[in-house]
Coordinates of C-alpha atoms in Angstrom, one line a residue:
M762 CA 49.7 -15.3 -9.3
K763 CA 47.4 -12.9 -11.1
N764 CA 44.4 -15.2 -10.6
R765 CA 45.1 -15.3 -6.9
K766 CA 45.2 -11.5 -6.6
K767 CA 42.0 -11.3 -8.7
K768 CA 40.3 -13.8 -6.3
K769 CA 41.4 -11.8 -3.3
K770 CA 40.0 -8.6 -4.7
I771 CA 36.7 -10.3 -5.4
I772 CA 36.5 -11.7 -1.9
I773 CA 37.2 -8.2 -0.5
I774 CA 34.5 -6.7 -2.7
V775 CA 32.0 -9.3 -1.6
L776 CA 32.8 -8.8 2.1
I777 CA 32.5 -5.0 1.8
S778 CA 29.2 -5.4 -0.1
F779 CA 27.9 -7.8 2.5
I780 CA 28.7 -5.3 5.3
C781 CA 27.0 -2.5 3.4
I782 CA 23.9 -4.6 2.8
F783 CA 23.8 -5.7 6.5
L784 CA 24.1 -2.1 7.8
L785 CA 21.4 -0.9 5.4
F786 CA 19.1 -3.8 6.3
Y787 CA 19.6 -3.1 10.0
S788 CA 18.7 0.6 9.5
L789 CA 15.6 -0.4 7.6
T790 CA 14.3 -2.7 10.3
S791 CA 14.9 -0.3 13.1
N792 CA 12.2 2.3 13.9
R793 CA 14.0 3.9 16.8
K794 CA 16.0 7.1 16.6
Q795 CA 19.5 6.6 15.3
T796 CA 22.5 7.0 17.6
F797 CA 25.5 9.0 16.6
I798 CA 27.5 5.7 16.0
E799 CA 24.7 4.3 13.8
E800 CA 24.6 7.5 11.7
F801 CA 28.4 7.3 11.3
L802 CA 28.3 3.7 10.3
K803 CA 25.5 4.3 7.8
D804 CA 27.3 7.3 6.3
A805 CA 30.4 5.1 5.9
A806 CA 28.3 2.3 4.4
V807 CA 26.7 4.6 1.9
T808 CA 30.1 6.0 0.9
I809 CA 31.6 2.5 0.5
Q810 CA 28.6 1.3 -1.4
K811 CA 29.0 4.1 -4.0
I812 CA 32.6 3.2 -4.5
V813 CA 32.0 -0.6 -4.6
M814 CA 28.9 -0.6 -6.8
F815 CA 30.1 2.0 -9.3
P816 CA 32.2 -0.4 -11.4
F817 CA 29.3 -2.9 -11.7
T818 CA 27.1 -0.2 -13.3
A819 CA 29.5 0.3 -16.1
L820 CA 31.0 -3.1 -16.7
T821 CA 32.6 -3.7 -20.1
P822 CA 32.0 -7.0 -21.9
D823 CA 34.6 -9.7 -21.8
K824 CA 37.0 -10.0 -24.7
G825 CA 35.3 -13.2 -25.8
E826 CA 32.1 -11.3 -26.6
D827 CA 31.5 -10.3 -30.3
A828 CA 31.2 -6.8 -31.5
S829 CA 27.4 -6.8 -31.9
E830 CA 26.8 -7.9 -28.3
S831 CA 29.2 -5.3 -27.1
Y832 CA 27.4 -2.6 -29.1
Q833 CA 24.0 -3.7 -27.7
I834 CA 25.3 -3.5 -24.1
Q835 CA 26.6 -0.1 -24.7
K836 CA 23.4 1.0 -26.4
N837 CA 21.3 -0.2 -23.4
L838 CA 23.6 1.7 -21.0
N839 CA 23.2 4.9 -23.1
V840 CA 19.4 4.6 -23.2
E841 CA 19.3 4.2 -19.4
L842 CA 21.6 7.2 -19.0
E843 CA 19.5 9.3 -21.2
K844 CA 16.4 8.3 -19.2
E845 CA 18.0 9.3 -15.9
I846 CA 19.2 12.6 -17.4
E847 CA 15.7 13.4 -18.5
E848 CA 14.3 12.6 -15.0
L849 CA 16.9 15.0 -13.5
R850 CA 15.8 17.8 -15.9
D851 CA 12.2 17.2 -14.8
A852 CA 13.2 17.4 -11.1
L853 CA 15.1 20.6 -11.7
D854 CA 12.0 22.1 -13.4
L855 CA 10.2 21.7 -10.1
N856 CA 12.4 24.5 -8.6
Q857 CA 10.6 27.0 -10.8
T858 CA 7.1 26.3 -9.4
L859 CA 7.7 25.6 -5.6
T860 CA 8.1 29.3 -4.6
N861 CA 7.4 28.7 -0.9
Y862 CA 10.1 26.1 -0.6
E863 CA 13.7 25.5 -1.3
S864 CA 14.3 22.4 -3.4
V865 CA 17.1 19.9 -2.9
N866 CA 17.5 17.5 -5.8
A867 CA 18.9 14.1 -4.8
T868 CA 19.7 10.7 -6.4
V869 CA 18.4 7.4 -5.2
I870 CA 21.4 5.3 -4.2
S871 CA 19.8 2.3 -2.5
R872 CA 16.6 0.2 -2.2
N873 CA 16.1 -2.9 -0.2
R874 CA 14.1 -5.5 -2.2
S875 CA 12.5 -6.8 1.0
Y876 CA 11.2 -3.2 1.7
W877 CA 10.8 -2.1 -1.9
Y878 CA 7.6 -0.2 -1.4
Q879 CA 8.5 1.0 2.1
V880 CA 11.7 3.1 1.9
L881 CA 14.5 4.2 -0.3
T882 CA 17.8 5.9 0.4
I883 CA 19.0 9.2 -1.2
D884 CA 22.5 10.8 -1.4
K885 CA 21.6 14.0 0.5
G886 CA 21.4 14.5 4.3
K887 CA 22.1 16.9 7.2
N888 CA 25.1 18.4 5.3
D889 CA 22.6 19.6 2.7
G890 CA 20.2 21.1 5.3
L891 CA 17.8 18.1 5.3
K892 CA 15.8 17.1 8.4
E893 CA 13.3 14.4 9.3
N894 CA 9.8 14.8 8.0
M895 CA 10.7 16.9 5.0
I896 CA 8.5 16.2 2.0
V897 CA 9.8 14.3 -1.0
I898 CA 8.4 14.6 -4.5
T899 CA 9.1 13.9 -8.2
K900 CA 7.7 15.4 -11.3
N901 CA 4.8 13.0 -10.9
G902 CA 3.8 14.2 -7.4
L903 CA 4.2 13.2 -3.8
I904 CA 6.3 10.0 -3.0
G905 CA 6.9 10.3 0.7
K906 CA 8.8 12.1 3.5
L907 CA 12.2 11.8 5.1
E908 CA 12.3 9.4 8.0
K909 CA 15.9 9.0 9.0
V910 CA 18.6 11.6 8.1
T911 CA 22.4 11.2 8.5
N912 CA 25.1 13.6 7.4
T913 CA 25.4 12.3 3.9
S914 CA 22.2 10.3 3.2
S915 CA 18.5 10.1 4.1
E916 CA 15.8 7.4 4.1
V917 CA 12.5 8.3 2.4
K918 CA 9.4 6.6 3.8
L919 CA 7.2 6.1 0.7
I920 CA 3.5 6.7 0.6
T921 CA 3.2 3.1 -0.6
A922 CA 4.4 1.9 2.8
N923 CA 1.6 0.0 4.6
D924 CA 2.4 1.6 8.0
V925 CA -0.3 2.7 10.5
N926 CA 1.8 5.8 11.2
N927 CA 2.2 6.7 7.6
K928 CA -1.1 8.5 6.9
V929 CA -1.5 11.6 4.8
S930 CA -4.4 14.1 4.9
V931 CA -5.7 14.5 1.3
S932 CA -8.2 16.5 -0.5
I933 CA -10.5 15.2 -3.3
A934 CA -11.5 17.9 -5.9
T935 CA -15.1 17.1 -6.8
S936 CA -17.8 19.0 -8.8
N937 CA -19.4 19.9 -5.4
G938 CA -16.2 21.1 -3.8
D939 CA -13.2 19.6 -1.9
I940 CA -13.6 16.6 0.3
N941 CA -11.1 15.7 2.9
A942 CA -9.9 12.1 3.5
I943 CA -6.9 10.0 4.6
L944 CA -4.3 8.3 2.4
S945 CA -3.7 5.1 4.4
G946 CA -2.0 2.4 2.3
Y947 CA -1.2 0.8 -1.0
D948 CA -2.8 -2.2 -2.7
H949 CA 0.1 -4.2 -4.3
E950 CA -2.3 -6.3 -6.4
T951 CA -4.1 -3.3 -8.1
G952 CA -1.2 -0.8 -7.9
L953 CA -3.6 1.8 -6.4
I954 CA -3.1 4.1 -3.4
Q955 CA -5.9 3.6 -0.8
V956 CA -7.8 6.6 0.5
T957 CA -10.2 6.0 3.4
E958 CA -12.5 7.8 5.8
V959 CA -14.5 9.4 2.9
D960 CA -18.0 10.6 3.8
S961 CA -20.4 8.0 2.6
E962 CA -22.7 10.7 1.2
A963 CA -20.0 12.5 -0.7
I964 CA -20.5 12.6 -4.5
I965 CA -17.2 11.4 -6.0
N966 CA -16.5 10.4 -9.5
V967 CA -13.8 8.4 -11.2
G968 CA -11.2 10.8 -12.5
D969 CA -11.5 13.3 -9.6
T970 CA -8.1 14.7 -8.6
V971 CA -6.5 13.9 -5.3
T972 CA -3.9 16.2 -3.7
T973 CA -2.5 16.9 -0.2
S974 CA -4.9 18.9 1.9
G975 CA -2.4 20.7 4.1
L976 CA -4.2 19.7 7.2
G977 CA -2.1 18.6 10.1
G978 CA 0.8 20.8 9.1
M979 CA 3.0 18.0 7.8
Y980 CA 2.4 18.1 4.1
P981 CA 2.0 21.3 2.1
R982 CA -1.4 21.8 0.4
G983 CA -1.9 21.0 -3.2
I984 CA 0.9 18.4 -3.9
Y985 CA -0.5 16.1 -6.6
I986 CA -1.1 12.4 -5.7
G987 CA -3.3 11.0 -8.4
V988 CA -6.9 10.5 -9.7
V989 CA -9.8 8.4 -8.4
E990 CA -9.9 5.0 -10.1
T991 CA -12.2 2.9 -8.0
I992 CA -14.9 3.7 -5.4
S993 CA -16.3 1.3 -2.9
N994 CA -18.4 1.4 0.3
D995 CA -17.4 -0.2 3.6
R996 CA -19.5 -3.1 4.9
Y997 CA -21.5 -0.9 7.2
G998 CA -22.1 1.9 4.6
L999 CA -20.6 4.5 6.9
S1000 CA -17.7 5.6 4.6
K1001 CA -16.1 5.0 1.2
T1002 CA -12.8 3.8 0.2
L1003 CA -11.1 5.1 -2.9
G1004 CA -8.4 3.5 -5.1
I1005 CA -6.1 6.3 -6.5
K1006 CA -4.2 5.8 -9.7
I1007 CA -0.8 7.4 -9.5
N1008 CA 1.5 8.6 -12.4
Q1009 CA 4.6 7.7 -10.5
D1010 CA 6.2 4.3 -11.2
F1011 CA 7.4 3.3 -7.8
N1012 CA 9.5 0.5 -9.3
S1013 CA 11.6 3.1 -11.1
I1014 CA 12.6 6.1 -9.1
H1015 CA 16.1 7.6 -9.8
Y1016 CA 15.9 11.3 -8.9
V1017 CA 13.8 13.0 -6.3
T1018 CA 13.3 16.5 -4.9
V1019 CA 13.2 17.3 -1.2
L1020 CA 11.2 20.4 -0.1
K1021 CA 12.7 22.7 2.5
E1022 CA 10.8 25.7 3.9
A1023 CA 12.2 28.8 2.2
S1024 CA 14.4 31.0 4.5
S1025 CA 12.8 34.2 5.4

């Protein structure tokens, strides 16, 4: 009898998880503006996901496991928890330096493996004053902007997304002054951000710092992105392409900060 109830619970959990994954996958593959119903369903999916997935993040070992194995599992969980707490502290420290913006700290609650370098989902939304196109950063610099926002969650389009509409105006600090260019993609093989449309005659050195330029009005000026790692010329010699080394590990993002323009 107990086994039958246990199997029933497992089936329910699997079904709910499948629904959550389907809804999240659907939202990731759709570029059109969300309808009210879609926003409601996504909010519900995120809430259910939090409830369903929580037990799996803190599973205790079976009774058959020995004490040493149980200790090691608990130790690993503690290390991961300490790492996330440290990330949260770093994110909170950003509030002291971004004087022209209000900062909303959020937790990453979902990432689709098929779109790992494209988007991620955070646990803050319209109820927290967030809107589309707000900038998202971590202690290591820019990671993206808000693309879709519901009442309780938001999707962040990452700067590593290879999307023709996902360009960022950047500034390269050189010994001869700042040079403007465009952040336009990510090389998965090298792990470098790609910066294009650089003047072929510009003198740029490995190690030069790259930040947002503020041009276009989308991204504030001066948000750190990385440093120049590689320099190459296009086939016609008309411009240069730069490979930018970033400090952010895009495989491990747990906490982020969303920038809101400070209220006057």
